[in-house]
XYZ file of C-alpha atoms in Angstrom:
616
model
C 54.124 50.529 -64.754
C 54.839 52.683 -67.835
C 56.863 49.843 -69.338
C 53.994 47.385 -68.783
C 51.533 49.805 -70.399
C 53.852 50.275 -73.379
C 54.186 46.479 -73.720
C 50.376 46.054 -73.634
C 49.834 48.759 -76.225
C 52.494 47.251 -78.471
C 50.875 43.799 -78.358
C 47.456 45.317 -79.011
C 48.813 47.203 -82.032
C 50.396 44.029 -83.462
C 47.177 42.056 -82.951
C 45.138 44.776 -84.632
C 47.447 44.780 -87.642
C 47.179 40.988 -87.961
C 43.365 41.118 -87.801
C 43.269 43.942 -90.343
C 45.601 42.098 -92.710
C 43.605 38.901 -92.375
C 40.298 40.468 -93.324
C 41.733 42.734 -95.984
C 43.312 39.812 -97.779
C 40.167 37.704 -97.839
C 38.675 37.181 -101.322
C 36.192 39.861 -102.192
C 34.030 37.263 -103.886
C 33.222 33.638 -103.181
C 34.380 32.958 -106.744
C 37.954 34.100 -106.125
C 40.723 31.557 -106.548
C 42.620 30.496 -103.439
C 46.119 29.860 -104.716
C 49.251 29.291 -102.631
C 51.939 31.896 -103.194
C 54.251 29.456 -104.938
C 51.553 28.735 -107.530
C 50.597 32.178 -108.813
C 48.342 32.123 -111.860
C 48.285 35.845 -112.563
C 50.302 36.555 -115.721
C 53.132 38.990 -115.183
C 54.220 41.706 -117.611
C 56.239 40.552 -120.631
C 59.907 40.141 -119.926
C 61.651 39.418 -123.206
C 64.716 41.589 -123.134
C 67.445 42.403 -125.629
C 71.028 41.662 -124.644
C 74.158 42.819 -126.374
C 75.539 39.656 -127.962
C 79.138 40.902 -127.861
C 79.216 40.845 -124.041
C 77.483 37.498 -123.559
C 80.364 35.089 -123.270
C 78.510 31.790 -122.897
C 80.053 28.866 -124.826
C 78.054 28.174 -128.004
C 78.203 24.390 -128.008
C 76.038 21.464 -126.816
C 78.363 20.652 -123.916
C 77.447 23.894 -122.165
C 74.461 22.379 -120.343
C 76.574 19.478 -119.091
C 79.211 21.866 -117.815
C 76.592 23.618 -115.708
C 75.702 20.392 -113.976
C 79.315 19.395 -113.309
C 80.677 22.668 -111.924
C 79.555 23.862 -108.497
C 81.104 27.302 -108.791
C 79.524 30.585 -109.851
C 80.257 31.009 -113.539
C 81.267 34.387 -114.838
C 80.033 33.350 -118.258
C 76.618 32.542 -116.746
C 76.086 36.162 -115.757
C 75.095 39.353 -117.438
C 77.241 42.367 -116.589
C 75.692 45.011 -114.346
C 75.449 47.760 -116.946
C 71.651 48.011 -116.931
C 68.729 50.168 -117.849
C 65.195 49.712 -116.497
C 62.926 47.498 -118.625
C 60.205 50.103 -119.004
C 62.618 52.555 -120.605
C 63.697 50.166 -123.335
C 62.521 50.080 -126.908
C 62.906 46.314 -126.939
C 62.108 44.313 -130.033
C 60.084 41.401 -128.619
C 57.436 41.334 -125.890
C 56.449 37.726 -125.224
C 54.644 36.554 -122.056
C 55.607 33.086 -120.860
C 55.041 30.569 -118.086
C 57.639 28.050 -116.881
C 57.591 24.609 -115.270
C 60.464 22.920 -113.428
C 60.783 19.338 -114.681
C 63.094 16.526 -113.571
C 66.889 16.745 -113.886
C 66.800 20.557 -113.588
C 65.094 20.983 -116.941
C 62.878 24.044 -117.267
C 60.015 24.098 -119.754
C 59.161 27.615 -120.934
C 55.799 27.984 -122.704
C 55.177 31.120 -124.728
C 51.588 31.977 -123.851
C 50.639 33.680 -127.100
C 50.207 32.611 -130.707
C 50.247 36.167 -132.070
C 52.377 35.955 -135.211
C 53.136 39.667 -134.988
C 54.975 38.906 -131.752
C 56.273 35.443 -132.658
C 58.043 36.658 -135.751
C 61.528 35.311 -135.347
C 63.055 32.291 -137.028
C 63.204 29.165 -134.878
C 65.720 27.537 -137.164
C 68.497 29.417 -135.394
C 68.028 27.760 -132.020
C 71.469 28.757 -130.773
C 70.353 32.395 -130.579
C 67.948 31.919 -127.687
C 68.749 31.943 -123.987
C 66.909 31.469 -120.721
C 67.639 34.362 -118.372
C 67.284 33.398 -114.687
C 66.742 35.366 -111.502
C 70.454 35.893 -110.732
C 71.071 36.852 -114.388
C 72.634 33.479 -115.153
C 71.794 32.148 -118.605
C 71.640 28.809 -120.376
C 70.817 27.909 -124.008
C 67.094 27.714 -124.787
C 66.239 24.877 -127.161
C 63.079 25.129 -129.234
C 61.105 21.972 -128.383
C 57.888 22.215 -130.366
C 54.289 23.439 -130.355
C 51.703 22.171 -127.888
C 48.980 20.130 -129.615
C 45.830 21.989 -128.542
C 46.897 25.640 -128.401
C 49.827 25.633 -130.842
C 51.856 27.459 -128.185
C 55.626 27.420 -128.581
C 57.736 25.583 -125.980
C 61.407 25.994 -125.150
C 63.574 23.944 -122.815
C 66.665 24.999 -120.923
C 68.792 23.657 -118.079
C 68.745 25.563 -114.805
C 72.320 26.786 -114.188
C 74.025 25.405 -111.112
C 74.303 28.844 -109.556
C 70.496 29.155 -109.615
C 69.854 25.767 -108.016
C 71.184 27.003 -104.675
C 68.646 29.840 -104.551
C 65.206 29.743 -102.923
C 62.593 30.214 -104.130
C 62.969 29.395 -107.830
C 61.521 32.111 -110.052
C 60.509 31.666 -113.654
C 63.142 32.510 -116.268
C 62.444 34.427 -119.450
C 63.444 33.529 -122.994
C 65.632 36.180 -124.584
C 67.219 36.666 -127.966
C 70.371 38.801 -128.086
C 70.290 41.518 -130.755
C 72.677 41.275 -133.714
C 76.395 41.816 -133.120
C 77.518 45.459 -132.799
C 74.045 46.439 -131.572
C 74.003 49.469 -129.273
C 71.178 48.166 -127.081
C 71.982 48.187 -123.383
C 72.017 44.991 -121.389
C 69.120 44.395 -119.029
C 68.908 42.601 -115.722
C 66.271 39.893 -115.126
C 62.811 41.364 -114.489
C 60.681 40.028 -111.575
C 58.629 36.943 -112.448
C 56.420 34.532 -110.444
C 57.756 31.349 -108.922
C 58.327 28.309 -111.098
C 55.476 25.855 -111.380
C 56.442 22.362 -110.192
C 55.859 19.389 -112.461
C 54.592 17.168 -109.633
C 51.498 19.365 -109.097
C 50.135 20.724 -112.352
C 47.257 20.673 -114.854
C 49.323 20.192 -117.988
C 46.893 19.469 -120.838
C 43.201 19.539 -121.756
C 41.034 18.136 -124.525
C 37.406 18.854 -125.417
C 35.060 16.203 -126.750
C 31.503 16.800 -127.932
C 30.165 15.956 -124.480
C 32.790 16.929 -121.920
C 36.265 18.248 -121.113
C 39.297 16.139 -120.217
C 42.003 17.484 -117.903
C 45.404 15.839 -117.529
C 46.748 16.452 -114.022
C 49.896 15.530 -112.110
C 49.966 15.152 -108.340
C 46.470 13.968 -107.372
C 46.158 10.258 -108.225
C 49.727 9.244 -107.512
C 49.380 5.506 -106.877
C 48.377 2.942 -109.444
C 44.890 1.616 -108.744
C 44.044 4.257 -106.110
C 41.950 7.137 -107.432
C 40.342 9.951 -105.471
C 36.598 10.475 -105.765
C 35.380 12.891 -108.468
C 33.289 14.634 -105.792
C 36.510 15.963 -104.245
C 37.116 18.197 -107.257
C 35.539 20.754 -109.555
C 36.729 22.053 -112.886
C 37.262 25.800 -112.903
C 37.345 28.042 -115.972
C 38.635 31.588 -115.940
C 39.876 34.325 -118.234
C 43.647 34.342 -118.732
C 44.322 37.792 -117.292
C 42.151 37.328 -114.208
C 42.424 35.309 -111.013
C 38.630 35.153 -110.629
C 36.796 31.952 -111.471
C 34.141 32.526 -114.117
C 32.562 29.055 -114.161
C 32.755 25.868 -112.112
C 31.535 22.498 -113.429
C 31.246 19.065 -111.846
C 33.978 16.446 -112.217
C 32.446 13.194 -113.442
C 35.516 10.928 -113.519
C 38.861 10.774 -111.693
C 41.186 8.028 -112.910
C 44.989 8.064 -113.043
C 45.935 11.489 -114.444
C 42.676 11.985 -116.378
C 39.748 13.997 -115.021
C 36.504 14.549 -116.947
C 34.036 17.359 -116.360
C 31.125 19.142 -118.018
C 31.532 21.927 -120.559
C 31.094 25.460 -119.188
C 28.802 28.100 -120.614
C 31.798 29.847 -122.138
C 29.930 32.750 -123.754
C 28.053 33.714 -120.598
C 31.236 33.477 -118.550
C 33.202 35.728 -120.873
C 30.405 38.287 -121.141
C 30.258 38.362 -117.336
C 34.030 38.916 -117.102
C 33.746 41.684 -119.720
C 31.052 43.558 -117.790
C 28.463 42.773 -120.426
C 30.582 43.415 -123.508
C 30.695 40.993 -126.412
C 33.122 38.098 -126.866
C 35.723 37.899 -129.615
C 37.675 34.875 -130.853
C 40.908 35.984 -129.191
C 39.226 35.943 -125.791
C 37.892 32.446 -126.415
C 41.461 31.275 -126.999
C 42.592 32.752 -123.663
C 40.156 30.944 -121.397
C 42.106 28.788 -118.954
C 40.999 25.649 -117.162
C 42.144 23.992 -113.962
C 41.005 21.705 -111.168
C 39.847 22.836 -107.746
C 40.373 20.692 -104.635
C 37.102 21.458 -102.872
C 38.063 20.588 -99.285
C 41.212 22.714 -99.444
C 39.638 25.559 -101.448
C 42.759 25.210 -103.585
C 43.196 25.391 -107.353
C 45.922 23.308 -108.955
C 48.407 25.383 -111.004
C 47.640 25.112 -114.707
C 49.212 25.696 -118.095
C 46.131 24.295 -119.865
C 43.579 26.203 -121.908
C 39.965 25.425 -122.664
C 39.163 25.165 -126.362
C 35.495 24.304 -126.958
C 34.604 21.898 -129.773
C 33.785 23.753 -132.974
C 30.222 22.796 -133.699
C 28.878 23.709 -137.098
C 32.249 24.454 -138.714
C 33.060 23.088 -142.137
C 35.618 20.690 -140.714
C 33.104 19.451 -138.164
C 30.346 18.931 -140.729
C 32.587 17.087 -143.145
C 31.966 13.362 -142.853
C 34.976 11.161 -143.405
C 35.153 7.404 -143.259
C 37.406 6.533 -140.321
C 40.598 4.613 -140.917
C 39.757 1.159 -139.725
C 43.090 0.425 -138.005
C 45.504 2.961 -136.525
C 48.612 2.582 -134.374
C 49.656 4.819 -131.494
C 52.902 4.911 -129.574
C 55.040 7.261 -127.512
C 58.524 7.903 -128.881
C 61.739 9.610 -127.884
C 64.633 9.916 -130.349
C 63.252 7.092 -132.484
C 64.223 8.444 -135.908
C 66.544 5.555 -136.725
C 63.825 2.988 -135.955
C 60.775 4.693 -137.409
C 60.906 3.821 -141.104
C 61.231 0.100 -140.494
C 58.359 0.124 -137.983
C 56.009 2.231 -140.149
C 56.759 0.488 -143.466
C 56.325 -2.980 -141.992
C 53.060 -2.312 -140.169
C 51.630 -0.249 -143.005
C 52.067 -3.122 -145.455
C 50.245 -5.558 -143.160
C 47.267 -3.276 -142.497
C 47.850 -0.161 -140.344
C 46.185 2.794 -142.076
C 47.403 5.654 -139.880
C 50.161 6.199 -137.285
C 49.962 8.573 -134.318
C 53.313 9.313 -132.706
C 53.323 11.001 -129.303
C 56.719 12.688 -129.454
C 58.167 12.935 -125.935
C 60.447 15.881 -126.848
C 62.807 14.141 -129.269
C 65.919 16.033 -130.360
C 67.040 13.758 -133.184
C 65.877 13.699 -136.837
C 62.357 12.481 -136.041
C 60.639 15.416 -137.777
C 62.624 14.873 -140.956
C 61.847 11.153 -141.028
C 58.138 11.815 -140.456
C 58.109 14.267 -143.374
C 59.878 11.760 -145.621
C 57.375 9.027 -144.750
C 54.426 11.321 -145.445
C 56.016 12.362 -148.752
C 56.175 8.675 -149.673
C 52.442 8.258 -149.059
C 52.322 6.977 -145.470
C 49.914 8.614 -143.019
C 52.057 9.538 -139.997
C 50.945 12.163 -137.494
C 53.308 13.574 -134.879
C 51.717 14.931 -131.697
C 54.152 16.973 -129.619
C 53.787 15.528 -126.106
C 56.501 17.164 -124.032
C 55.270 15.898 -120.649
C 57.617 13.348 -118.955
C 56.402 10.076 -117.419
C 52.894 10.320 -118.863
C 52.555 7.202 -121.009
C 49.163 6.252 -119.583
C 47.866 9.804 -120.041
C 49.204 9.901 -123.589
C 47.387 6.676 -124.424
C 44.196 8.080 -122.875
C 44.607 11.188 -125.025
C 45.041 9.092 -128.172
C 41.912 7.070 -127.384
C 39.774 10.229 -127.598
C 41.886 12.166 -130.106
C 41.862 9.275 -132.578
C 38.240 8.279 -132.168
C 36.961 10.399 -135.069
C 39.408 8.891 -137.560
C 40.098 5.373 -136.251
C 37.920 2.389 -135.425
C 40.641 0.229 -133.852
C 43.860 1.481 -132.238
C 46.952 -0.704 -131.907
C 49.175 0.096 -128.920
C 52.667 -1.244 -129.522
C 56.049 0.416 -128.991
C 58.520 1.441 -131.658
C 60.648 -1.664 -130.937
C 57.696 -4.064 -131.249
C 56.476 -5.832 -134.411
C 53.266 -7.846 -134.700
C 53.812 -11.144 -136.506
C 51.780 -14.232 -137.285
C 53.523 -17.566 -138.007
C 50.808 -18.225 -140.592
C 52.207 -15.392 -142.743
C 55.497 -17.204 -143.357
C 54.218 -18.821 -146.550
C 53.073 -15.510 -148.076
C 55.222 -14.166 -150.891
C 54.189 -10.577 -150.147
C 52.412 -8.686 -147.361
C 48.704 -7.873 -147.447
C 46.746 -4.965 -145.982
C 44.287 -7.521 -144.596
C 46.801 -9.428 -142.466
C 46.394 -7.460 -139.231
C 42.694 -6.868 -139.812
C 42.142 -10.632 -140.069
C 43.094 -10.815 -136.369
C 40.221 -8.505 -135.419
C 36.589 -9.461 -134.812
C 33.767 -7.745 -136.620
C 32.645 -4.430 -135.156
C 29.257 -4.775 -133.429
C 26.321 -2.655 -134.621
C 25.772 0.445 -132.488
C 22.534 -0.955 -131.093
C 24.019 -4.289 -130.034
C 26.303 -3.494 -127.057
C 23.310 -2.576 -124.906
C 22.223 -6.207 -124.873
C 22.830 -7.968 -121.563
C 23.062 -11.397 -123.224
C 26.150 -10.912 -125.355
C 29.634 -9.580 -124.673
C 31.368 -8.337 -127.806
C 35.125 -8.464 -128.278
C 36.414 -4.940 -127.719
C 40.123 -5.664 -127.315
C 42.538 -8.172 -128.829
C 45.540 -9.020 -126.667
C 48.761 -10.365 -128.201
C 51.568 -11.963 -126.176
C 55.188 -10.815 -126.525
C 58.479 -12.588 -127.165
C 61.431 -10.588 -125.816
C 64.589 -10.585 -127.930
C 68.102 -10.107 -126.587
C 71.223 -8.278 -127.925
C 72.012 -11.236 -130.223
C 75.741 -10.359 -130.213
C 75.083 -6.902 -131.650
C 77.503 -4.187 -130.498
C 75.653 -1.274 -132.109
C 72.368 -0.560 -133.829
C 72.050 -2.874 -136.870
C 71.798 -0.622 -139.932
C 69.580 -3.149 -141.725
C 66.973 -2.886 -138.956
C 66.010 -4.542 -135.696
C 64.117 -7.357 -137.421
C 67.365 -8.359 -139.133
C 69.843 -7.770 -136.322
C 68.123 -9.320 -133.285
C 67.332 -13.001 -133.720
C 67.805 -14.599 -130.299
C 65.139 -14.393 -127.585
C 63.994 -15.594 -124.205
C 62.008 -18.814 -124.028
C 58.916 -17.694 -122.095
C 56.555 -15.089 -123.512
C 56.291 -11.866 -121.504
C 53.342 -9.516 -121.012
C 51.099 -8.557 -123.922
C 50.104 -5.660 -126.176
C 46.662 -4.784 -127.458
C 44.519 -3.656 -130.364
C 41.504 -1.794 -128.943
C 38.096 -0.946 -130.368
C 37.903 2.748 -129.406
C 34.129 2.688 -128.961
C 34.614 -0.060 -126.360
C 37.019 1.920 -124.135
C 35.598 2.727 -120.701
C 34.903 6.480 -120.185
C 37.476 6.534 -117.371
C 40.169 5.813 -120.019
C 41.931 3.619 -117.466
C 44.866 1.774 -119.036
C 47.975 -0.118 -117.979
C 50.732 -1.844 -119.916
C 49.151 -1.144 -123.296
C 45.635 -2.354 -122.559
C 42.434 -0.534 -121.570
C 39.552 -1.110 -119.242
C 36.454 -1.737 -121.373
C 32.821 -0.745 -121.119
C 30.254 -3.251 -119.922
C 29.271 -5.857 -122.497
C 32.760 -5.831 -124.013
C 35.555 -8.279 -123.317
C 39.191 -8.922 -124.178
C 40.299 -11.858 -126.311
C 43.886 -13.123 -125.975
C 45.311 -14.704 -129.113
C 47.286 -17.932 -129.108
C 50.978 -17.711 -130.006
C 50.403 -19.664 -133.216
C 47.845 -17.015 -134.267
C 49.921 -13.913 -133.531
C 52.855 -12.728 -131.433
C 54.651 -9.435 -130.809
C 58.374 -9.562 -131.442
C 59.652 -7.185 -128.778
C 63.246 -6.165 -129.516
C 63.681 -5.106 -125.924
C 67.279 -5.882 -124.970
C 69.199 -4.268 -127.792
C 72.895 -3.494 -128.232
C 74.143 -1.690 -125.140
C 74.695 1.591 -126.988
C 70.912 1.680 -127.537
C 69.651 -0.063 -124.417
C 71.430 2.266 -121.976
C 69.134 5.074 -123.100
C 66.343 3.405 -121.108
C 68.072 4.697 -117.971
C 67.165 8.253 -118.988
C 63.598 7.946 -117.739
C 60.816 5.383 -117.772
C 57.754 6.677 -119.611
C 55.100 5.241 -117.305
C 53.799 7.468 -114.514
C 53.688 4.503 -112.152
C 57.043 2.837 -112.875
C 60.146 3.796 -110.914
C 63.085 5.055 -112.954
C 65.885 2.516 -113.048
C 68.343 4.856 -111.342
C 66.197 4.814 -108.201
C 66.784 2.018 -105.697
C 63.114 1.125 -105.277
C 60.677 -1.549 -106.488
C 63.561 -3.917 -107.111
C 61.190 -6.798 -107.933
C 59.335 -4.898 -110.667
C 58.904 -6.755 -113.951
C 59.849 -3.518 -115.669
C 63.427 -3.887 -114.431
C 65.982 -5.889 -116.367
C 67.277 -9.045 -114.637
C 70.848 -8.636 -113.417
C 71.017 -4.904 -114.122
C 72.134 -2.353 -111.522
C 71.085 1.246 -110.933
C 73.393 3.000 -113.358
C 74.008 2.625 -117.115
C 77.117 0.455 -116.755
C 77.292 -2.358 -119.289
C 77.090 -5.753 -117.564
C 79.598 -8.432 -118.410
C 78.631 -10.495 -121.474
C 75.659 -8.233 -122.226
C 75.798 -9.050 -125.947
C 75.094 -12.743 -125.189
C 72.347 -12.274 -122.611
C 68.677 -13.296 -122.966
C 69.487 -15.744 -125.738
C 67.604 -18.992 -125.157
C 65.862 -19.552 -128.498
C 67.121 -18.762 -131.982
C 64.177 -17.201 -133.816
C 64.727 -15.912 -137.378
C 61.156 -16.209 -138.632
C 60.483 -12.468 -138.967
C 63.999 -11.815 -140.272
C 63.456 -14.235 -143.145
C 59.950 -12.959 -143.843
C 60.819 -9.248 -143.920
C 63.830 -9.909 -146.167
C 61.509 -11.710 -148.584
C 58.881 -8.962 -148.464
C 61.019 -5.822 -148.326
C 64.327 -6.849 -149.894
C 65.405 -5.299 -153.171
C 65.480 -7.419 -156.299
C 68.793 -5.800 -157.145
C 72.032 -6.489 -155.354
C 74.242 -3.483 -154.601
C 77.880 -3.221 -155.654
C 79.021 -4.463 -152.249
C 76.870 -7.587 -152.626
C 74.328 -6.479 -150.034
C 70.584 -6.688 -150.745
C 69.185 -3.549 -149.083
C 65.749 -3.468 -147.490
C 63.071 -0.860 -148.235
C 63.752 1.219 -145.098
C 67.454 1.424 -145.967
C 66.910 2.871 -149.421
């Protein structure tokens, strides 16, 4: 009897504790965020810690990251020795809050969530000095990637050490810089951080127009052509150091990875969060934005910030005539191709180039600077997010609207060419523009009796390796001269005012507003020379990752019938037999001859070779 009574009392006590915990953990306000534990928004204390460089024995060479992936053992050189002192007792030099995202292939993106130059005072030229310190005190080199386009926040990338991959859960690392050699600072163990954000469920970017806010979100509209209703979501805005929603606004569009919503009353929200105090500029820069799934009462993890459009500023009031024709493309390690592509298209009519840099680690920055120094207008937008080509194009359609009338969407290995230009002794800035229709007056598109041309579509010819064994130093237009017979796909030049507000796009063309239509040009009017199947040393890089959000990477054994896949190619970057002779059905040297006439030097070098403009 006593045992039964004890058992009953024990169960009652447990039940009471559960009920108490349940009610005590409920949000105190209906505006509180409901966030799963693995997606914690609340910023943690800074955790940049000094290490003694003399006891950190990591190899200082590029092969270190590869070694981590190949070795399944616990590395002594991955670890920090256990001579520690508590973080709070340290007089450490840097105090930099950060947030981290786990990407594909065990890459970790670390975003420094401050732009305070008093804190960010070190030199990023010495990239070897930085490390990512993980939860088991393993380290890997931290590579400076770039600055995010909207907030100017600094981003690092590092590879998760193999010893960390076996742990659960994954916690966010911190970026550290060891002090100078012979420093007397004590070593410090990793300080507790929140769990890593996952790339497949994240608000990763935002952009404010005059009328609304765009959010770029992974993990909600995952299938091409199937988009969830805007009514399922709300945009939420909140102060960076709080987990309480300040403002919710309606979502007006949900297409692919782009969601549009109304602007919040930012001033009222901040004053409310400050208990009636005023609002300073620093607080405005720390207002975060995310997307709420209404039915689940769940907010998607976010690294995006809300930056309202600056109405009334000098830059906003200044009226500039837009460049009539711009070109936008997404690039990765395209430095060796860029000069040829920019110089050619600039001479035939492109006024401005917008490069969405997908985290290149070659000489792209240097080449962009050289081109700008020579008078070309080339803008590099750091776009670190993988497999987001459609979202990047959507971003460019709104980002470029103030400075561009038409936007040409072609890749870095694609060159627009018209057979009618073959008789021209030199290029003209009007050549590409002659392919475009006149822009309709602003009052005309509302008419129900006329559909204006809002997009020009140009078919592609796909060129093969043409017996090239390596990248032709004289350029792709000179080295690749043999192609397939049938034209493949198409690329577009789009009137930005004609783009549908959803920003829906696929394979380099956009859905248009009502009363606009697409015109496809005949091959004798214009064609895109697509130097797609290059020498194997270049082509194998396509196995790294496909840029489209809706295209399977070639290493995955899925969607075998996709037109994106290469005929006869397997699932790994192994050179097929006779690759150099493949896809050669038609000899086509028209653009080779034309570019040599237009861009060749009048002087012959000592070795008898007539160098082209992009070689000099």
